[in-house]
Every structure is written in structure tokens, then in C-alpha cells.
């Protein structure tokens, strides 16, 4: 067999019928191949699977010399590759048997003689393709498989793989001492990369970041290998988690497009890319949907979602009865002589009511933002504070606390005309938030102190009404479990990722918080906090982050 020299000469020899495959049709004949009329025909065609492609007589046996395996690898353009988008053929829009062109980055269906990838290889002179499911690389139109160590980085970006050793390195914070670099030599920290705001999906981006920094859920997703009949939403969420924590990204950012497209389908259009929404609603929907997709039932601990976030709440209810001797301003209260209905309900996050802002303010008071301490609003769950609603009195107390607790600060209320916003700032501690007063007889061997992992804040124009057009969602995320110099906080807003000071976290309108239990803590302890396992998640609702007495030395707050 004669060894051709340049690539163009080799192509010309093939077109003229010379060389390795004299029987191969000329290039002009290949361009005139009949194409499928629509995506349905393509999905039903024999080229809809790799096995069928290889039985059509259009593939060559594995190359027996270095020339055939290395011929086109120098045409690969890593800068053009982006595997974050939905795997659809750019011509037929089919999602069956999709290949990515490693020269231009476009997606095409199949690799047989009548496939779009085959035609693209001839028309555009692009010859290296990767199967987006198996990560195998092929050269078209020849059709042979290429196995080369230089392609391993592309396969890892397409489908990152994690081992227990790499998970341990993440848990211990080793990535903080050794940043990763993208193709442009830009440093980034794995797990702290920007998520593209495609249109108006920043309210979903902050929830993704908050959940992917909860160690049990994060580790479960990173070690998963969903290639069977698992629900598509679960597969795509796990794939997004692996990309966010990938230490070998080509670009120091990730697009959640593929995952959010499935969210749109699974939610029936309730959560869309182009419409601003409520992160709390998205969080509740996502947690319940993931629980169902993981095979969870109503039983406790039936999925990683319930094991991580589910707690139990005792609710006491009594019908309101007006007493004739009650004063005009006296509030209704529980009557121990009457029946009290007690129920125990599971919860995935706790809703916290904020005090209403003052109605009438002078010129000076308008410049003062109302503030409240976190323990004041958590008094709702002390088992003594009474709330009246729909002719019934209710009081709440936790029966069981989850390893990771999510707090939802209710900043928005709807009336007949507008959606009102409560601008009250919540003061909270980063570490050592004690739930001892809000649980019935906590076990002696379990801690009730929670430390902050993620803090979601809302920003918009000043005022008491919600303006969705100017709404911006941000999230503060903790890097490094231990306190002191190893702990860092990052503020993430879409593609912007910047380190922030701990003292600045409480200045925003907090909507959600994610917190974890520290197993080192015990009642009255004053040692330094080291967080590796149990963490809490809290979400914030207005544009200010709430803070609860930050300790400069990162020592736990002593319970009263």
C-alpha cells in the first residue's frame, strides 16, 4: 500500500478511485445521496443506531497503520466544542444517535452512508466525529473508529467521571489550593463556575448552585452512572452536576440549557427559560420530582432527597371560639379545656414569616431599612407562638430536624393588584444557628447547631412591589468546610463569580438559605467549627442577604 503524503492528496486519490478503497464512489456521487425527508423518517431509518451503521457496509475495518488513525486528528478544534446544549441534530432536530463534529462543533444524526454526519464530512471536509452517548470517536466518510490518548480530554469534558478518591478531595477542600485552568489558561475553582443566563433563568441557576453544594446530594450525583431507563430529568441533572464540578473544563463556565429544557418539558411549561419565576417554587418542584425519579416513596429516607432534607413538624390546631369576657384587643389563644388536634407532617423546607414593614414613614424613616433578628422570626416554631388563619389557631414545633435544613423567608405576598415585597433585612449568623428551642427533646448525641452553606438573595428596584423586569437573583456559596483561613465565600450571579467578604453576606434580601448540622457541635461547646457532612440550605426572598451575628473567629454561638 502506497503511503500518501498530504491530506489533500489522499482525498483526491480517494475521489478518483485510487488508493485503499478503489471501489468507493466519487465525492460528487456522494453529494447527490438522497437525504431523509424529515426527522421522523430519520428516526425510523436504519441509521438510527450505531449497530445499524456498522452493518450497512459503509465502515472500514480498524486501521492497520499510523496514517489512517492520525490523519485528521490535527483538524480538531477544541475551542469550537460545546457539549452543554441539548443533543439534537442540527438538520433533522432528532435526538437519536447523535454525533458531534469535532471540527466545527455542530451536531448531526447517524454516521451511515445516508446520514447527515456522513454528508457533512463530505460537503465541509470535516472528518472527525464523536458519539455523544458512547464518547467513541470516528472518522467519516471512512467510518473507522479512532482510539487515541490525545482524545481523552474531549471525552472527559463530554462525560466527566468521578471516583471515590476525587470525591474525597472535593470534600476535604483540596481544590481550593490548586485551581483548574480552561483552554484560555483562565483559572477557576471546580464547583464555582458561572451558569449561563440564557434568557431569564437566573432564578433556577441559584437553586442549582445551592443544591449542588450539599455534599450528600452532590456526591450521589457525581458517582452516578445513569445510562439505562432512568428518567431524563435525573440523567440531565446528574450530567449538569458533573460539568459544574469538572476540573478539566474547556471553558470556565457551564450552560444549563440541556437540563432546563427537560425542566420545561417535565413541568408542562411552568418553568421556562424566557420567563422570570420564583426560585422557591422551582426548588419545591425540583426536590419532589427528583425524589420521585430516584424511586422514592412516602416512607422516610426512601431517597437521598428525603435522607438529606426531610424533617418532621408537629402542628396543633384548634378552632377559634370568641369568649364573651374577652377584651377588645385581646388575641385569641389556645383553650386547654377544649380539644386540640395534633398532626405530624413531613417538610423539605421551613417557611419563615417576616414582620410587615411600617406603613407610615417620614422622610428620614424612608431611608431606614427595617431589620429583624433570625431568632425572632424562627419563634414561629417554638411551640408557643400562636397563629390565626381561616378561623383556626395553629402552633408549630419541629419533631425531627434534617441533616440539611432549608429556610424560606417569605418576602412576597400577592393581592388582587400587585405582588408586594417585604424589604426587611434578616440578621443571621453564618455559623452556629441553634435550633434547640424549636425541637421537642432533641437526641443527646445529635447537634442542633446549623452552619450556612448557601444563601440566595433577590435584588430589584427600591420599593414595596415586586418588579420582575428588573429582578436579579444571586447566591452566596461557601467554599471549604472548615472555618478560618480555609473558608471562602463566593458570590455567583449568572456568569459572574467573585470572592466576597463574609461580612457582606447578610446585606441582601435573603429568600432561601441552605444550612448543615455540624456533628462536632454539642450544647454549650465553644470549639472551632469543622463542617464536612451535615449542612443547612436557606433561601432568601428580597435583594438583601440576611445575617445572624457573624463571629469574627468562627466560633459557634453559645446557646442561652
XYZ file of C-alpha atoms in Angstrom:
560
model
C 0.000 0.000 0.000
C 1.477 3.355 -1.028
C 1.784 5.929 1.742
C 0.129 9.205 0.646
C 1.749 12.397 1.753
C -0.535 15.363 2.430
C -4.157 15.036 3.440
C -5.490 16.733 0.286
C -3.638 14.336 -1.956
C -5.148 11.444 -0.059
C -8.658 12.837 -0.508
C -8.115 13.406 -4.208
C -6.838 9.860 -4.657
C -9.985 8.531 -2.991
C -12.206 10.627 -5.233
C -10.500 9.265 -8.319
C -10.940 5.692 -7.129
C -7.287 5.128 -6.259
C -5.656 4.055 -3.021
C -7.130 1.961 -0.245
C -10.743 1.938 -1.434
C -10.906 1.974 -5.186
C -14.487 0.819 -5.102
C -15.639 3.826 -3.043
C -17.922 6.185 -5.075
C -16.638 9.559 -6.159
C -17.209 12.632 -3.992
C -19.697 14.137 -6.444
C -21.748 10.966 -6.306
C -21.787 11.094 -2.514
C -23.113 14.655 -2.538
C -26.076 13.509 -4.576
C -27.194 10.977 -1.991
C -30.843 11.054 -1.138
C -31.464 12.691 2.252
C -34.317 11.772 4.619
C -37.367 13.912 4.117
C -37.980 14.679 7.806
C -36.837 13.855 11.296
C -39.435 11.129 11.645
C -38.051 9.316 8.633
C -34.597 9.724 10.081
C -35.617 8.271 13.437
C -37.140 5.283 11.692
C -34.272 4.801 9.266
C -31.672 2.046 9.682
C -29.066 4.689 10.627
C -30.740 5.387 13.984
C -28.294 3.220 15.899
C -24.589 2.525 15.912
C -25.145 -1.183 15.330
C -27.113 -0.485 12.171
C -24.473 1.969 10.952
C -21.846 -0.721 11.154
C -23.921 -3.282 9.240
C -24.601 -1.091 6.214
C -21.254 -1.816 4.605
C -20.128 1.805 4.985
C -17.463 1.270 7.633
C -13.910 0.124 7.237
C -12.031 -2.290 9.464
C -9.778 -0.754 12.122
C -6.782 0.984 10.632
C -3.625 -1.056 10.360
C -1.177 1.828 10.087
C -0.469 5.125 11.811
C -1.586 7.102 8.787
C -5.245 6.102 8.970
C -5.624 6.680 12.718
C -3.848 10.053 12.899
C -4.783 11.522 9.529
C -7.459 14.018 10.615
C -6.834 14.449 14.350
C -4.941 17.685 13.747
C -8.161 19.243 12.382
C -9.926 19.011 15.762
C -10.807 22.462 17.121
C -11.329 22.300 20.882
C -12.251 25.978 21.051
C -15.367 25.263 18.962
C -16.610 22.391 21.138
C -19.554 22.979 23.471
C -21.372 19.934 24.816
C -23.744 21.853 27.126
C -26.601 22.201 24.683
C -29.365 19.717 24.011
C -28.206 16.801 21.870
C -30.296 17.406 18.751
C -29.324 17.028 15.119
C -28.820 20.499 13.625
C -30.637 19.374 10.455
C -33.390 16.945 11.438
C -33.781 18.021 15.117
C -33.824 14.344 16.051
C -32.270 13.221 19.345
C -31.483 9.665 18.207
C -27.888 8.548 17.578
C -26.311 11.997 17.590
C -22.691 12.710 16.691
C -20.748 15.890 17.313
C -18.352 17.247 14.723
C -15.020 17.851 16.450
C -14.042 20.433 13.840
C -16.984 22.860 13.949
C -18.922 21.613 16.990
C -22.243 21.018 15.209
C -24.461 18.013 15.961
C -25.595 15.547 13.296
C -27.519 12.291 13.260
C -26.006 8.923 12.378
C -22.788 8.055 10.545
C -24.002 5.679 7.819
C -23.931 6.482 4.086
C -27.320 8.231 4.168
C -26.733 10.114 7.423
C -26.346 13.849 7.929
C -22.962 13.392 9.604
C -21.732 11.469 6.543
C -22.910 14.236 4.220
C -21.335 16.910 6.448
C -17.977 15.141 6.314
C -18.034 15.325 2.503
C -19.529 18.767 1.982
C -17.483 20.593 4.645
C -14.361 18.415 4.656
C -14.833 17.770 8.414
C -13.933 14.196 9.215
C -13.715 13.595 12.993
C -16.954 12.899 14.901
C -17.733 11.787 18.440
C -20.771 9.808 19.534
C -22.428 11.908 22.242
C -23.641 8.834 24.134
C -20.700 6.428 23.979
C -17.922 9.086 23.560
C -16.398 6.936 20.787
C -14.623 8.867 18.033
C -14.978 8.015 14.329
C -13.500 9.296 11.089
C -16.008 9.870 8.281
C -16.678 9.106 5.499
C -14.275 6.184 6.019
C -16.192 5.153 9.122
C -13.376 3.698 11.218
C -13.113 4.047 14.976
C -10.214 6.053 16.423
C -8.734 5.323 19.830
C -6.043 7.834 20.708
C -4.869 9.116 24.132
C -4.978 12.691 22.848
C -8.791 12.458 22.655
C -9.236 11.608 26.333
C -9.674 15.247 27.384
C -12.579 15.653 24.945
C -14.287 12.530 26.277
C -13.858 13.809 29.850
C -15.466 17.150 29.020
C -18.377 15.389 27.303
C -18.895 12.818 30.079
C -16.883 13.571 33.253
C -16.187 10.616 35.526
C -15.580 10.802 39.272
C -14.100 8.269 41.669
C -14.374 7.986 45.464
C -10.856 9.450 45.652
C -11.845 12.537 43.658
C -14.975 12.947 45.789
C -12.819 12.818 48.919
C -10.587 15.549 47.500
C -13.653 17.735 46.952
C -14.980 17.074 50.463
C -11.676 17.999 52.104
C -11.340 21.210 50.079
C -8.113 20.303 48.275
C -9.400 22.033 45.139
C -9.051 25.388 46.934
C -5.262 25.066 46.938
C -4.975 24.015 43.293
C -7.215 25.908 40.845
C -8.095 24.452 37.462
C -7.442 26.123 34.106
C -9.515 26.210 30.933
C -8.240 26.286 27.344
C -7.617 30.035 27.618
C -5.493 29.460 30.741
C -8.121 31.201 32.847
C -8.138 29.862 36.436
C -11.348 28.657 38.063
C -12.430 26.562 41.042
C -14.379 23.417 40.267
C -17.898 23.719 41.600
C -17.746 27.525 41.489
C -18.300 28.236 37.812
C -20.811 30.570 36.247
C -24.083 29.296 34.803
C -25.257 30.930 31.606
C -28.415 33.037 31.913
C -29.864 32.051 28.550
C -32.844 34.401 28.820
C -34.457 34.794 32.266
C -33.440 31.611 34.068
C -31.305 33.153 36.846
C -33.935 32.129 39.430
C -33.235 28.500 38.515
C -29.464 28.950 38.338
C -29.242 29.955 42.008
C -31.185 26.847 43.077
C -28.873 24.635 41.014
C -25.829 26.091 42.772
C -27.425 25.792 46.214
C -28.310 22.106 45.738
C -25.033 21.091 44.094
C -23.120 22.252 47.186
C -24.967 19.909 49.541
C -22.411 17.078 49.986
C -24.717 14.003 50.143
C -26.710 15.043 47.073
C -23.611 16.256 45.238
C -21.644 13.049 45.879
C -24.578 10.860 44.859
C -24.900 12.688 41.531
C -21.161 12.727 40.808
C -20.797 8.978 41.403
C -23.936 8.095 39.429
C -23.883 6.293 36.094
C -27.349 6.767 34.621
C -27.298 5.077 31.214
C -30.372 2.880 31.465
C -34.057 3.703 31.627
C -33.766 6.304 34.391
C -35.945 9.421 33.986
C -34.434 12.002 31.677
C -34.595 14.801 34.260
C -32.465 12.790 36.678
C -29.922 11.979 33.961
C -29.575 15.590 32.907
C -29.323 16.918 36.469
C -26.560 14.420 37.207
C -24.830 15.423 33.973
C -25.054 19.098 34.936
C -23.602 18.349 38.376
C -20.622 16.586 36.799
C -19.983 19.528 34.488
C -20.146 22.074 37.324
C -17.620 20.047 39.356
C -15.453 19.128 36.341
C -11.791 20.119 36.988
C -10.937 19.922 33.259
C -13.412 22.228 31.531
C -12.569 23.742 28.165
C -14.409 26.919 29.239
C -14.714 28.202 32.797
C -18.494 28.335 32.557
C -21.356 25.910 32.058
C -24.677 26.291 30.282
C -27.686 24.610 31.982
C -29.568 24.624 28.659
C -29.922 20.851 28.320
C -31.194 20.421 31.892
C -33.564 23.406 31.778
C -35.084 22.225 28.504
C -36.053 18.992 30.255
C -37.357 21.017 33.223
C -39.613 22.895 30.822
C -40.969 19.634 29.402
C -41.348 17.860 32.746
C -43.123 20.822 34.377
C -45.530 21.317 31.491
C -44.121 24.761 30.717
C -44.376 26.082 34.281
C -40.637 26.802 34.485
C -39.374 28.315 31.252
C -36.093 29.835 30.147
C -37.647 33.046 28.890
C -39.819 33.872 31.909
C -38.725 35.106 35.329
C -40.039 32.928 38.152
C -39.895 32.181 41.855
C -36.874 30.123 42.987
C -38.836 28.759 45.956
C -41.485 27.249 43.701
C -38.793 25.781 41.481
C -36.960 24.345 44.499
C -40.076 22.610 45.829
C -40.943 21.200 42.412
C -37.392 20.005 41.728
C -36.908 18.283 45.095
C -40.180 16.380 44.806
C -39.543 15.450 41.164
C -36.027 14.199 41.913
C -37.377 12.211 44.864
C -39.900 10.504 42.589
C -37.325 9.881 39.841
C -34.988 8.269 42.382
C -37.679 5.735 43.249
C -38.691 7.466 46.454
C -41.970 6.791 48.226
C -43.783 8.385 51.159
C -41.594 6.427 53.567
C -38.859 8.206 55.485
C -35.427 8.044 53.920
C -36.677 6.389 50.725
C -34.372 8.575 48.588
C -31.298 10.732 49.000
C -33.631 13.757 48.893
C -35.618 12.628 51.940
C -32.492 11.455 53.772
C -30.902 14.855 53.313
C -33.698 17.425 53.610
C -36.774 15.843 55.193
C -37.760 16.734 58.741
C -40.959 16.416 60.760
C -43.181 19.192 62.075
C -45.835 18.927 64.784
C -48.892 21.078 64.101
C -51.506 21.759 66.795
C -54.840 23.149 65.593
C -57.889 24.429 67.459
C -60.997 26.188 66.197
C -61.350 29.805 67.276
C -64.177 30.442 69.743
C -64.993 34.017 70.749
C -65.255 34.311 74.509
C -67.778 36.799 75.899
C -65.320 38.035 78.538
C -62.511 38.670 76.030
C -61.274 42.245 75.740
C -61.423 44.231 72.525
C -57.686 43.981 71.825
C -57.145 40.531 73.308
C -55.772 37.992 70.863
C -57.324 34.517 70.626
C -55.370 31.791 72.378
C -55.492 28.032 72.823
C -58.009 26.748 75.370
C -56.636 23.705 77.174
C -60.170 22.680 78.165
C -61.124 22.133 74.536
C -59.935 19.543 72.039
C -56.648 20.252 70.276
C -55.968 18.421 67.032
C -52.335 17.334 66.677
C -50.767 16.175 63.425
C -47.193 15.411 62.394
C -46.266 16.467 58.872
C -43.023 15.973 56.921
C -41.307 19.002 55.430
C -38.485 19.664 52.971
C -38.034 23.311 53.944
C -39.403 25.650 56.613
C -41.291 28.827 55.698
C -40.361 31.819 57.860
C -42.692 34.847 58.049
C -41.193 38.325 58.118
C -42.773 41.157 60.153
C -44.611 43.683 57.973
C -42.724 46.912 57.290
C -44.082 50.135 58.827
C -46.895 51.685 56.795
C -46.297 55.362 57.538
C -42.783 56.736 57.450
C -41.434 60.258 57.451
C -38.661 61.499 55.179
C -35.958 60.168 57.488
C -37.553 56.774 58.158
C -37.911 56.096 54.419
C -34.132 55.831 54.213
C -34.016 53.249 57.007
C -34.424 49.613 56.023
C -36.223 47.593 58.729
C -34.230 44.749 60.280
C -35.115 41.697 62.342
C -33.125 39.028 64.153
C -33.360 35.483 62.843
C -34.379 34.112 66.231
C -37.380 36.471 66.297
C -38.840 35.083 63.076
C -37.967 31.476 63.985
C -40.129 31.842 67.122
C -42.987 30.622 64.920
C -41.667 27.098 65.557
C -41.165 27.293 69.340
C -44.460 25.501 70.075
C -45.852 28.509 71.983
C -46.338 31.224 69.369
C -49.908 31.139 68.032
C -51.014 31.991 64.511
C -54.602 32.536 63.411
C -55.748 31.533 59.942
C -59.150 30.686 58.424
C -60.894 30.533 61.789
C -58.308 28.233 63.364
C -55.410 28.701 65.742
C -52.165 26.916 64.973
C -48.810 26.472 66.637
C -45.775 24.604 65.334
C -42.762 22.761 66.657
C -40.211 20.517 64.985
C -40.313 16.837 65.851
C -37.196 15.937 63.877
C -34.544 18.090 62.238
C -32.953 17.023 58.933
C -29.176 16.912 58.391
C -29.581 19.846 55.986
C -32.314 22.377 56.624
C -33.695 24.848 54.100
C -35.244 28.102 55.307
C -37.573 30.086 53.091
C -38.059 33.730 54.058
C -41.458 34.772 52.736
C -40.793 38.158 51.196
C -43.512 38.236 48.573
C -47.277 38.357 49.050
C -49.898 38.643 46.334
C -53.064 40.709 46.397
C -55.655 41.477 43.742
C -53.455 44.034 42.008
C -49.723 43.609 42.562
C -47.176 41.347 44.201
C -45.855 43.106 47.285
C -42.286 42.813 48.524
C -41.136 42.951 52.137
C -37.726 44.716 52.271
C -36.944 43.679 55.863
C -33.352 42.558 56.395
C -32.805 39.413 58.467
C -29.745 39.358 60.728
C -28.302 35.854 60.984
C -25.036 34.129 61.976
C -23.013 32.272 59.395
C -22.271 29.532 61.909
C -23.924 28.139 64.985
C -27.622 28.879 64.370
C -29.183 26.946 67.258
C -32.484 25.102 66.746
C -32.623 23.699 70.277
C -35.651 25.835 71.169
C -37.566 24.668 68.098
C -37.443 20.894 68.533
C -39.053 18.521 71.022
C -36.430 16.767 73.174
C -33.511 16.587 70.730
C -31.415 13.414 70.981
C -28.443 13.878 73.289
C -25.988 12.652 70.662
C -27.159 14.987 67.886
C -26.291 18.619 67.337
C -28.881 21.346 66.811
C -26.376 23.916 65.524
C -26.514 24.714 61.815
C -23.962 26.465 59.613
C -24.673 28.309 56.399
C -23.812 26.675 53.062
C -25.694 28.758 50.501
C -27.645 31.998 50.667
C -29.969 33.095 47.842
C -30.778 36.790 47.562
C -33.122 38.916 45.478
C -32.387 42.353 44.073
C -34.665 44.762 42.247
C -35.583 48.433 42.204
C -36.336 50.069 45.545
C -39.929 49.891 46.704
C -42.513 47.585 48.218
C -43.726 45.977 44.984
C -42.013 43.260 43.001
C -40.734 44.249 39.564
C -39.922 41.065 37.642
C -38.397 43.008 34.761
C -35.588 44.316 36.987
C -35.255 41.258 39.219
C -31.785 39.807 39.733
C -31.076 36.619 41.676
C -27.703 35.915 43.304
C -26.316 33.180 45.521
C -23.544 33.172 48.123
C -21.822 29.784 48.303
C -19.326 28.569 50.882
C -16.067 27.009 49.726
C -14.205 24.879 52.229
C -15.848 23.169 55.182
C -13.549 24.285 57.974
C -13.562 27.798 59.375
C -10.671 30.219 59.475
C -8.334 30.777 56.538
C -9.547 27.701 54.624
C -13.085 29.045 54.323
C -14.006 31.289 51.425
C -17.306 32.680 50.197
C -18.175 33.308 46.565
C -20.939 35.449 45.113
C -22.325 33.938 41.902
C -24.603 35.849 39.543
C -25.009 34.039 36.234
C -21.512 34.071 34.659
C -20.022 36.370 37.304
C -18.128 34.525 40.037
C -16.226 36.601 42.563
C -14.916 36.073 46.054
C -16.741 38.099 48.688
C -16.190 39.009 52.318
C -18.163 37.123 54.935
C -19.378 40.369 56.461
C -21.178 41.271 53.209
C -23.372 38.175 53.016
C -26.186 39.479 55.240
C -26.630 42.779 53.348
C -29.029 41.400 50.737
C -32.709 40.486 50.772
C -32.437 36.840 51.683
C -35.027 34.463 50.271
C -33.527 30.997 50.777
C -30.786 29.554 52.944
C -29.171 26.139 52.947
C -27.636 25.077 56.276
C -25.968 21.954 57.620
C -25.591 20.387 61.047
C -22.088 20.194 62.377
C -21.613 16.841 64.155
C -18.762 18.343 66.171
C -21.117 20.699 67.993
C -22.708 19.910 71.315
C -24.717 22.120 73.601
C -22.538 24.754 75.206
C -19.460 23.878 73.143
C -17.188 26.703 72.072
C -14.699 24.951 69.783
C -13.993 25.860 66.208
C -16.489 24.596 63.650
C -15.424 21.974 61.137
C -18.158 21.184 58.583
C -17.902 18.170 56.330
C -21.187 16.341 56.498
C -24.455 17.889 57.602
C -25.288 21.269 56.183
C -28.282 23.584 56.003
C -29.745 25.332 52.964
C -31.536 28.633 53.283
C -33.187 30.710 50.549
C -33.600 34.480 50.646
C -36.535 36.351 49.091
C -35.622 40.046 48.635
C -32.472 41.620 47.374
C -30.677 41.750 50.721
C -28.841 38.885 52.364
C -29.747 38.317 55.941
C -27.082 37.752 58.566
C -27.248 36.368 62.065
C -24.402 37.691 64.183
C -21.242 36.744 62.348
C -18.439 35.621 64.655
C -15.086 37.040 63.664
C -13.217 33.995 64.977
C -15.690 31.462 63.556
C -16.595 30.010 66.929
C -20.110 28.641 67.467
C -22.676 30.831 69.149
C -23.279 29.637 72.685
C -26.908 28.750 73.289
C -28.587 30.760 76.032
